[in-house]
PDB file of C-alpha atoms in Angstrom:
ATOM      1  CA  UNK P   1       7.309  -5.561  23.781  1.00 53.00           C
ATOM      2  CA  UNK P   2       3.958  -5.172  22.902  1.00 71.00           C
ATOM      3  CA  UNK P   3       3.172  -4.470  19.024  1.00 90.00           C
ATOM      4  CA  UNK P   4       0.579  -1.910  17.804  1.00 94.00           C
ATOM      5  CA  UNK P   5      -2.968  -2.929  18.854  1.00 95.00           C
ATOM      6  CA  UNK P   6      -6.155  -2.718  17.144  1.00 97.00           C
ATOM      7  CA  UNK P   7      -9.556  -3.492  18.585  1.00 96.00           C
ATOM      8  CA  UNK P   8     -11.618  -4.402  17.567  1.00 97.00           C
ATOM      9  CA  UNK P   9     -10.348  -7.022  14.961  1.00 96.00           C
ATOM     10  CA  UNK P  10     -13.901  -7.246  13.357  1.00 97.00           C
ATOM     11  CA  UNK P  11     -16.210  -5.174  13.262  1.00 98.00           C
ATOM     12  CA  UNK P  12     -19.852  -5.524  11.679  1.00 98.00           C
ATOM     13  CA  UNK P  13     -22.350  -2.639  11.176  1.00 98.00           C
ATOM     14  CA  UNK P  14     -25.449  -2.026   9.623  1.00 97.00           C
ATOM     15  CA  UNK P  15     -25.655   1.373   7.249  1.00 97.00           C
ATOM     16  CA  UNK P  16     -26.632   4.218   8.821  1.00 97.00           C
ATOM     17  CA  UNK P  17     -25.079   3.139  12.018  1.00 98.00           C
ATOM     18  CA  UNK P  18     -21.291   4.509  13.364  1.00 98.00           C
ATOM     19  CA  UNK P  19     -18.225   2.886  13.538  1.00 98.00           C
ATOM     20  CA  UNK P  20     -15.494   3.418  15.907  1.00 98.00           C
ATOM     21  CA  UNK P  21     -12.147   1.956  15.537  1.00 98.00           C
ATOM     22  CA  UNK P  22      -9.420   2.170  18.170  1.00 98.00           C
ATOM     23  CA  UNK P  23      -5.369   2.129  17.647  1.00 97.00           C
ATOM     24  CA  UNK P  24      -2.687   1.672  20.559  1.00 96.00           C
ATOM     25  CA  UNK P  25       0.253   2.303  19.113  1.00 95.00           C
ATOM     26  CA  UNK P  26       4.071   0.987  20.189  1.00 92.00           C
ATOM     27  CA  UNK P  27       4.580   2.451  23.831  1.00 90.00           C
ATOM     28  CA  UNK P  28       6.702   5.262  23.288  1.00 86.00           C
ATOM     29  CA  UNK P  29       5.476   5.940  19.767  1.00 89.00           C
ATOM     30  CA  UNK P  30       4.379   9.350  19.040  1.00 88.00           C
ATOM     31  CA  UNK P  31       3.518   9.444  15.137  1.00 90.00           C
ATOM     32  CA  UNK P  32       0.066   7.170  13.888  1.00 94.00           C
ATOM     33  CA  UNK P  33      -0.997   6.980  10.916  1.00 95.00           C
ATOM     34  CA  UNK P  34      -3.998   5.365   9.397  1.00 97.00           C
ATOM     35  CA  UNK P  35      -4.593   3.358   6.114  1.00 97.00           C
ATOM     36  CA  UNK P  36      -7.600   1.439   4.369  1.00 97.00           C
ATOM     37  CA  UNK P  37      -7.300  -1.484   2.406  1.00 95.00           C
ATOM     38  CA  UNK P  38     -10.268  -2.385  -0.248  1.00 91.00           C
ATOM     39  CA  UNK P  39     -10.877  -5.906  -1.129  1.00 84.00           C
ATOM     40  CA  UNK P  40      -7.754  -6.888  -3.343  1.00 80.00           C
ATOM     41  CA  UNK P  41      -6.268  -3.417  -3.282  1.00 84.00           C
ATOM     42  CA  UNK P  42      -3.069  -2.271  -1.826  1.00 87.00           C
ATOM     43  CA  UNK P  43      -3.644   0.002   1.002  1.00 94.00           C
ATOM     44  CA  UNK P  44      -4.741   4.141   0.676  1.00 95.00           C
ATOM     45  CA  UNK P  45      -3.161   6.617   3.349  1.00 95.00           C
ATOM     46  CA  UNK P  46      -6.087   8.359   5.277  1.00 96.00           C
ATOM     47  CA  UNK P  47      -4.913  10.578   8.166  1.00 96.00           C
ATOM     48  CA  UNK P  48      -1.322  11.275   9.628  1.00 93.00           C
ATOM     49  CA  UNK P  49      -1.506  12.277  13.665  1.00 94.00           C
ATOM     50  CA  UNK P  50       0.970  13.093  16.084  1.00 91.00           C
ATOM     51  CA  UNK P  51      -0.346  13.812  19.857  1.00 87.00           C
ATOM     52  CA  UNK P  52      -3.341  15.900  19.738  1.00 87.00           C
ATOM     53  CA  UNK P  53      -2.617  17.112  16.276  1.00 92.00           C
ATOM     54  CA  UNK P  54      -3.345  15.951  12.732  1.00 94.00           C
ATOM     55  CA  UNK P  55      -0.312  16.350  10.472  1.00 90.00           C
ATOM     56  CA  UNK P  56      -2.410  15.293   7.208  1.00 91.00           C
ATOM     57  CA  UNK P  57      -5.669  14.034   6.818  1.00 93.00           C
ATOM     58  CA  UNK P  58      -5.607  14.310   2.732  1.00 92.00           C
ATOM     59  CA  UNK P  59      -5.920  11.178   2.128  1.00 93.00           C
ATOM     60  CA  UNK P  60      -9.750  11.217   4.650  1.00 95.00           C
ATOM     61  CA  UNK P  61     -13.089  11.820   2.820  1.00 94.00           C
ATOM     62  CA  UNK P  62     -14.039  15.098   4.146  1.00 91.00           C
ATOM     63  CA  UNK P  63     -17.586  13.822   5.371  1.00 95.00           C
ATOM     64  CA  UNK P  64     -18.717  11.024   8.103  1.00 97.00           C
ATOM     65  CA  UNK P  65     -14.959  10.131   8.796  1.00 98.00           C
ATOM     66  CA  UNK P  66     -12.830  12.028  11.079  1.00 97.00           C
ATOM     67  CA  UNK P  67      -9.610  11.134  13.572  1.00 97.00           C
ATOM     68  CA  UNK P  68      -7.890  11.770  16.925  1.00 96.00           C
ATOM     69  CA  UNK P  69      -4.654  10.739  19.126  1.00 95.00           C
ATOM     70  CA  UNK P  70      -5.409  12.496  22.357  1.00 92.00           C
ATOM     71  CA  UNK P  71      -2.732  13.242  24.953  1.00 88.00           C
ATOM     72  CA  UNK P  72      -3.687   9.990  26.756  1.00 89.00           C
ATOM     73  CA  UNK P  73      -5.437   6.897  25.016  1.00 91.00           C
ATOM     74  CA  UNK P  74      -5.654   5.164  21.795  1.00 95.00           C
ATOM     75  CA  UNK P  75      -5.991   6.911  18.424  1.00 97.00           C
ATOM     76  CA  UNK P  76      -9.731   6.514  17.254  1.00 98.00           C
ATOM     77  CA  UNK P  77     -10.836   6.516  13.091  1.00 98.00           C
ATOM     78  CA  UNK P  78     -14.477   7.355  13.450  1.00 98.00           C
ATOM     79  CA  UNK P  79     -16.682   6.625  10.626  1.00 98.00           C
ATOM     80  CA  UNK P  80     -20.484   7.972  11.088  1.00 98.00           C
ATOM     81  CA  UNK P  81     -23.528   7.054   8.907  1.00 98.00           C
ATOM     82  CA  UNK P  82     -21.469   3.989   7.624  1.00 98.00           C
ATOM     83  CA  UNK P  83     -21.992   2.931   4.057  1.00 97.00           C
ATOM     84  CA  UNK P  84     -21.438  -0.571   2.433  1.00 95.00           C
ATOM     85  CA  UNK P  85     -18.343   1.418   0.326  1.00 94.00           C
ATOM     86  CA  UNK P  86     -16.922   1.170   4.047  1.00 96.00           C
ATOM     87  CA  UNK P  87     -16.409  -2.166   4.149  1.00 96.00           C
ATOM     88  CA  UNK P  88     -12.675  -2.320   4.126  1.00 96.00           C
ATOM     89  CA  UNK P  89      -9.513  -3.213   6.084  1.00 96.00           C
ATOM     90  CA  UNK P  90      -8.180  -0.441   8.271  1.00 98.00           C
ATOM     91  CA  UNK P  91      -4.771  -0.021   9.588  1.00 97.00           C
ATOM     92  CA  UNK P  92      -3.060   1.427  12.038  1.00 96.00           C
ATOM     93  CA  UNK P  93       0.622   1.779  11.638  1.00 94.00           C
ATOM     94  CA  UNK P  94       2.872   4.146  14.385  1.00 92.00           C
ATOM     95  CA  UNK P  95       6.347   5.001  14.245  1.00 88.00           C
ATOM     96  CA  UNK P  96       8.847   6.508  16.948  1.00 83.00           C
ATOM     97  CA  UNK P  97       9.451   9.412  14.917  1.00 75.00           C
ATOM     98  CA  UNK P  98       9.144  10.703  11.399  1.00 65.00           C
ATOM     99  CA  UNK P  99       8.900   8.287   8.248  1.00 58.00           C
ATOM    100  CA  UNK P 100      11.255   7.655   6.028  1.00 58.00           C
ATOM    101  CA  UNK P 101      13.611   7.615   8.707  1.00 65.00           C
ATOM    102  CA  UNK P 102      12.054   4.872  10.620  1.00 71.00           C
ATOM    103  CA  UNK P 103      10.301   2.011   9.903  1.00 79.00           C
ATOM    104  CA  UNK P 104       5.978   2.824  10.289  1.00 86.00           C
ATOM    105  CA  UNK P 105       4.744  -0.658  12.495  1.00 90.00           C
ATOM    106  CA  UNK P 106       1.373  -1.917  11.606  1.00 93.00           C
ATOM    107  CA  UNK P 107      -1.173  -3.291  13.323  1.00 94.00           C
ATOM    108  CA  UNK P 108      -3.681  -6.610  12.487  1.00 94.00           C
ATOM    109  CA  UNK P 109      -6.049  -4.232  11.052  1.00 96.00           C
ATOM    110  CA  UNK P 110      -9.716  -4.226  11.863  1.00 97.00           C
ATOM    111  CA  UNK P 111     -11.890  -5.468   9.277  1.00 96.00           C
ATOM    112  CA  UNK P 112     -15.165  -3.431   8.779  1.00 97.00           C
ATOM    113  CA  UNK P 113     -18.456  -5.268   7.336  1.00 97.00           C
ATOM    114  CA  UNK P 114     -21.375  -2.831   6.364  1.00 97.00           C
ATOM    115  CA  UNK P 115     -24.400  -4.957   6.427  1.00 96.00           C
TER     116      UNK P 115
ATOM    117  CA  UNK F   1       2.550  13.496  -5.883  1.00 76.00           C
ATOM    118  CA  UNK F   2       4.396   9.915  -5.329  1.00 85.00           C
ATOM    119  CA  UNK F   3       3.644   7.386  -7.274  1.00 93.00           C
ATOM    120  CA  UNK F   4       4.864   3.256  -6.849  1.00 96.00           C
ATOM    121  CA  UNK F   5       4.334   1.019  -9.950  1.00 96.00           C
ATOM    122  CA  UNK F   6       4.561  -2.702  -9.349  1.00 97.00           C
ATOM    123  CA  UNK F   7       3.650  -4.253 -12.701  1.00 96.00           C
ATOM    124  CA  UNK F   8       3.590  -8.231 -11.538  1.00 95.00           C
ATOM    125  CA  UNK F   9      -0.431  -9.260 -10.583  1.00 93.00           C
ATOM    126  CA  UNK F  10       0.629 -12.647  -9.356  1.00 95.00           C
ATOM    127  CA  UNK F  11       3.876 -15.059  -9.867  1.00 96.00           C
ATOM    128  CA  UNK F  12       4.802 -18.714  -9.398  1.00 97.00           C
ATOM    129  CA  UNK F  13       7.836 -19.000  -8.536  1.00 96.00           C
ATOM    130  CA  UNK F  14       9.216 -22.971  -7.322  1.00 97.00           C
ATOM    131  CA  UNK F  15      10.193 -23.932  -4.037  1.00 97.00           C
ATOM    132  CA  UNK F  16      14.086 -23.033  -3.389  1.00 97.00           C
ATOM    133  CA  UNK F  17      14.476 -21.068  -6.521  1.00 97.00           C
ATOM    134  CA  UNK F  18      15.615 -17.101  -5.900  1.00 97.00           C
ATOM    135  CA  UNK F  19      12.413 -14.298  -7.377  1.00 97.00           C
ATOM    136  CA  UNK F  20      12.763 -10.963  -7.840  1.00 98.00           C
ATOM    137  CA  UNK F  21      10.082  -8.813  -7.636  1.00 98.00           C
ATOM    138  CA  UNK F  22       9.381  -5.447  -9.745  1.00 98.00           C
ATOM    139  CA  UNK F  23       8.705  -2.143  -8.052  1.00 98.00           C
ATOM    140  CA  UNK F  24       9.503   1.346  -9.797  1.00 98.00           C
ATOM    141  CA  UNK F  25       8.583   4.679  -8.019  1.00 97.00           C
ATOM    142  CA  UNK F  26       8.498   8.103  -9.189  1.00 95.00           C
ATOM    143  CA  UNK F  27       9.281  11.519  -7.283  1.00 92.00           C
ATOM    144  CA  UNK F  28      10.876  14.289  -7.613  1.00 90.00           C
ATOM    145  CA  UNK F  29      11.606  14.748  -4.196  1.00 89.00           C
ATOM    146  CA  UNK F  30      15.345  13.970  -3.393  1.00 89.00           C
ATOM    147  CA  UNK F  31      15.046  12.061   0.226  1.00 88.00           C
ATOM    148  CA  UNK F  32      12.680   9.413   0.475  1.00 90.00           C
ATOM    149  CA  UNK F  33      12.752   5.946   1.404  1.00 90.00           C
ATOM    150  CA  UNK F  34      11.445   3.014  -0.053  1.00 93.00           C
ATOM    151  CA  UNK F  35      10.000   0.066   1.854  1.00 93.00           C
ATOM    152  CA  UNK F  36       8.803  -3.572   1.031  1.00 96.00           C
ATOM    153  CA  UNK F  37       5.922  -5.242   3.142  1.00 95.00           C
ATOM    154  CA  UNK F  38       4.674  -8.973   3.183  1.00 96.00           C
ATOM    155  CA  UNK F  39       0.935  -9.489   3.438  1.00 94.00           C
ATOM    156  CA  UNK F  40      -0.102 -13.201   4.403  1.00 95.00           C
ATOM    157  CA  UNK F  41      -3.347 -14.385   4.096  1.00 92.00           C
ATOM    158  CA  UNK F  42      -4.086 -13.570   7.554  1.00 90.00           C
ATOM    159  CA  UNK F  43      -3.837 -10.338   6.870  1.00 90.00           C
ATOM    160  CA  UNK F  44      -1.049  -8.662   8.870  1.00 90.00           C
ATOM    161  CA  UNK F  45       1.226  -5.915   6.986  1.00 92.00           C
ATOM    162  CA  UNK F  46       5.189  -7.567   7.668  1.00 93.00           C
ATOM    163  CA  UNK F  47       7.696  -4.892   7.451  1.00 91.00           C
ATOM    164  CA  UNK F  48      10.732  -6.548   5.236  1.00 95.00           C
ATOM    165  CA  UNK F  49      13.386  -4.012   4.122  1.00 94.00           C
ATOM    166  CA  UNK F  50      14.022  -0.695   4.000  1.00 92.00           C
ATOM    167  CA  UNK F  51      16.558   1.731   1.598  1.00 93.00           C
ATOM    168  CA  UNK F  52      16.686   5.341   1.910  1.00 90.00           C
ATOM    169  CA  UNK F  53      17.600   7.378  -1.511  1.00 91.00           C
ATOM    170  CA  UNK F  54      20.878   8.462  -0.009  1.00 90.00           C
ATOM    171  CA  UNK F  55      21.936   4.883   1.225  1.00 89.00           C
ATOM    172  CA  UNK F  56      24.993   3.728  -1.014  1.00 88.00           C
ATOM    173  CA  UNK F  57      24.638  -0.231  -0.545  1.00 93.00           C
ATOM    174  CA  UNK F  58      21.645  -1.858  -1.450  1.00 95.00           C
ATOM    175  CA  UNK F  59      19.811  -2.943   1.424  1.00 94.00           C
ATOM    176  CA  UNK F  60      20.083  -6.658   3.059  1.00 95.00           C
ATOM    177  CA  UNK F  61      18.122  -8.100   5.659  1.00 94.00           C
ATOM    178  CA  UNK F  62      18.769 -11.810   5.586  1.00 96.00           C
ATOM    179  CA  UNK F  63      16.945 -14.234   2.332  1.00 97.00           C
ATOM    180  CA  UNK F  64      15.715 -10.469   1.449  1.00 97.00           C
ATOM    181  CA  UNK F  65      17.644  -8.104  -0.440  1.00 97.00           C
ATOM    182  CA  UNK F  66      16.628  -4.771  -2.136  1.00 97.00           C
ATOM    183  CA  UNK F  67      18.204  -4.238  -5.691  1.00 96.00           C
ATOM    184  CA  UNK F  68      18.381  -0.126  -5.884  1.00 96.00           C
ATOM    185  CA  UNK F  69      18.801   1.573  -9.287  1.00 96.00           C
ATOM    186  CA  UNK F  70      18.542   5.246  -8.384  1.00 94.00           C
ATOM    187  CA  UNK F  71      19.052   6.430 -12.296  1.00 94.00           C
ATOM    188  CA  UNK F  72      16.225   3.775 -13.137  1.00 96.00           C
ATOM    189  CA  UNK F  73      13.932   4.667 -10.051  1.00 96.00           C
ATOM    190  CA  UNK F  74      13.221   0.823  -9.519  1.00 97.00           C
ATOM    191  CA  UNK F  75      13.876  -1.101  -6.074  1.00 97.00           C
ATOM    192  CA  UNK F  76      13.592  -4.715  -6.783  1.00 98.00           C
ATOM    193  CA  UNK F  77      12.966  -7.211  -4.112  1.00 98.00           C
ATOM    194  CA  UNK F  78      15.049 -10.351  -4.255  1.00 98.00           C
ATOM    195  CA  UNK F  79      13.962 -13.386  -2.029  1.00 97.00           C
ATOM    196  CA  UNK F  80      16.573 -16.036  -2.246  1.00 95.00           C
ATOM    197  CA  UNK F  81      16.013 -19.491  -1.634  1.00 94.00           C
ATOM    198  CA  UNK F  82      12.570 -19.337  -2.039  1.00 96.00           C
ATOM    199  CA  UNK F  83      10.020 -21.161   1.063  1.00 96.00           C
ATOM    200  CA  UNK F  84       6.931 -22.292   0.858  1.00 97.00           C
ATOM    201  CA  UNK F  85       5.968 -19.780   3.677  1.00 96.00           C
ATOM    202  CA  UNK F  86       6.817 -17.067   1.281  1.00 97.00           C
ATOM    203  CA  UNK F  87       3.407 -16.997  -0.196  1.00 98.00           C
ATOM    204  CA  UNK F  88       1.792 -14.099   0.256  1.00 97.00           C
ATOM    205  CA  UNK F  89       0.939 -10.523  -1.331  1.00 96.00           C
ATOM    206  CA  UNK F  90       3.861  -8.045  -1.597  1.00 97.00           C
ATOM    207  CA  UNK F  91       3.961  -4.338  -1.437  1.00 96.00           C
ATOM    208  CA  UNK F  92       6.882  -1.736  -2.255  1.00 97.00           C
ATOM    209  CA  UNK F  93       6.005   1.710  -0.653  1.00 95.00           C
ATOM    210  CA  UNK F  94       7.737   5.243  -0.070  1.00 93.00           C
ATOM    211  CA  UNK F  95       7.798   7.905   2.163  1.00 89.00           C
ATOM    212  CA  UNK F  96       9.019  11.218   1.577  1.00 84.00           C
ATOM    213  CA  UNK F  97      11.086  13.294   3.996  1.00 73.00           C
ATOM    214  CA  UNK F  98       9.628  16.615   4.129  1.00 67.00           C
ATOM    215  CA  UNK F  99       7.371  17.550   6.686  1.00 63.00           C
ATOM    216  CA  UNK F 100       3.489  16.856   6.320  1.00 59.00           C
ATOM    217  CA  UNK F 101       4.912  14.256   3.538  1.00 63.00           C
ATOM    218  CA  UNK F 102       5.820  10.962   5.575  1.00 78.00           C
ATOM    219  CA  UNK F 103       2.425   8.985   4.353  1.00 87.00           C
ATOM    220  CA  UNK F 104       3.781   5.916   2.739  1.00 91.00           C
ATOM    221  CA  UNK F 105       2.444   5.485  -0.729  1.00 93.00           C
ATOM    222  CA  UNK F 106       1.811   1.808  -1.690  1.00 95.00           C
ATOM    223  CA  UNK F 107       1.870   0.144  -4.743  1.00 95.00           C
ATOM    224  CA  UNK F 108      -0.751  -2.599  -5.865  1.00 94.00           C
ATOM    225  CA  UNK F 109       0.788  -5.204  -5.025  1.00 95.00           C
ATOM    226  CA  UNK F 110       2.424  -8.616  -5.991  1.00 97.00           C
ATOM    227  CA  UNK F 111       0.899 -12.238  -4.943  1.00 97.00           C
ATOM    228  CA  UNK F 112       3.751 -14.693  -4.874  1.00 98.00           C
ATOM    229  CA  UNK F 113       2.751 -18.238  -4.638  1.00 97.00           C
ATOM    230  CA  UNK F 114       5.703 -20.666  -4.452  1.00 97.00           C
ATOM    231  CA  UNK F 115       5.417 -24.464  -5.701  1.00 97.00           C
ATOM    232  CA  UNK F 116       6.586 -27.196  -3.712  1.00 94.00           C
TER     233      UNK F 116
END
């Protein structure tokens, strides 16, 4: 069985420029959620999504970042006008249904660099 | 608003020898569930354990156990026999159950480094 997917694993961008990071979740997996981790930091919650609809993006700067989980297709974390603040981990995690009753499975991460 | 407190930066810990590691939380929400995740230096998140606030025995999953002290709001993860491949950063987390509230909430983190 094929775990969540990220691509891509690295990612480098120059400011100014937009970033687009994609999130497959575990096939049959309906709930994504997204996370960032700063350089020796634990990791912030940014966006909750089921199919088509965010759940809770309070943890998303309201400006140059938004998310999506379409009916079909990966989840995407968009990130325009990047800024070397940006430079982070990201995260996917998905789940089959609602946390805490199951167990949220994470992806590698993709690892942004604003140059 | 959740809150996870792990209060251990970095232990050593030799080879073979059993560590627990300190994680206290802090909600006033009734269901939740608390999680533990293993961070090597590659970089992947490792799901280890899980307990949920209503579970009555504290949660085993092989070398890892989770000691839960509901009164105390601490869950504890114990690592028995200690291997070297155990070095890595740790995380506690928690989730509430109520709708729109399911984010897990991570704590800072402890690195483990264990001595041959």
């Amino acid at each position: 069985n094929a775990g969540v997917m990220q691509n891509p694993r690295h990612l480098v961008r120059r400011r100014g420029q937009e970033a687009r990071l994609r999130c497959s979740p575990v096939k049959g997996h309906s709930h994504v959620y997204w996370y960032r981790q700063l350089p020796e930091e634990g990791l912030k919650f940014m966006v909750y999504l089921q199919k088509e609809n965010i759940i809770d993006e309070s943890g998303m700067p309201k400006e140059r970042f938004s998310a999506e989980f379409p009916k079909e297709g990966p989840s995407i974390l968009r990130i325009q006008q990047v800024v070397r603040g940006d430079s982070a981990a990201y995260f996917c995690a998905s789940s089959p249904s609602r946390s805490p009753d199951y167990e949220q499975y994470f992806g590698p991460g993709t690892r942004l660099t604003v140059t | 608003a959740q809150k996870i407190t792990q209060t251990q930066p970095g232990m050593f810990v030799q080879e073979k020898e059993a560590v627990t590691l300190d994680c206290t939380y802090d909600t006033s929400d009734p269901s939740y569930g608390l999680f533990w995740y293993k961070q090597p230096s590659s970089g992947e998140m490792i799901f280890l354990i899980y307990q949920g606030s209503y579970d009555q025995q504290n949660a085993t999953e092989g070398r890892y156990s989770l000691n839960f002290q509901k009164a105390r709001k601490s869950a504890n993860l114990v690592i028995s026999a200690s291997q070297l491949g155990d070095s890595a950063m740790y995380f506690c987390a928690m989730s509430l159950a109520n709708f729109g509230n399911e984010k897990l909430t991570f704590g800072t983190g402890t690195r483990l480094t264990i001595i041959p």
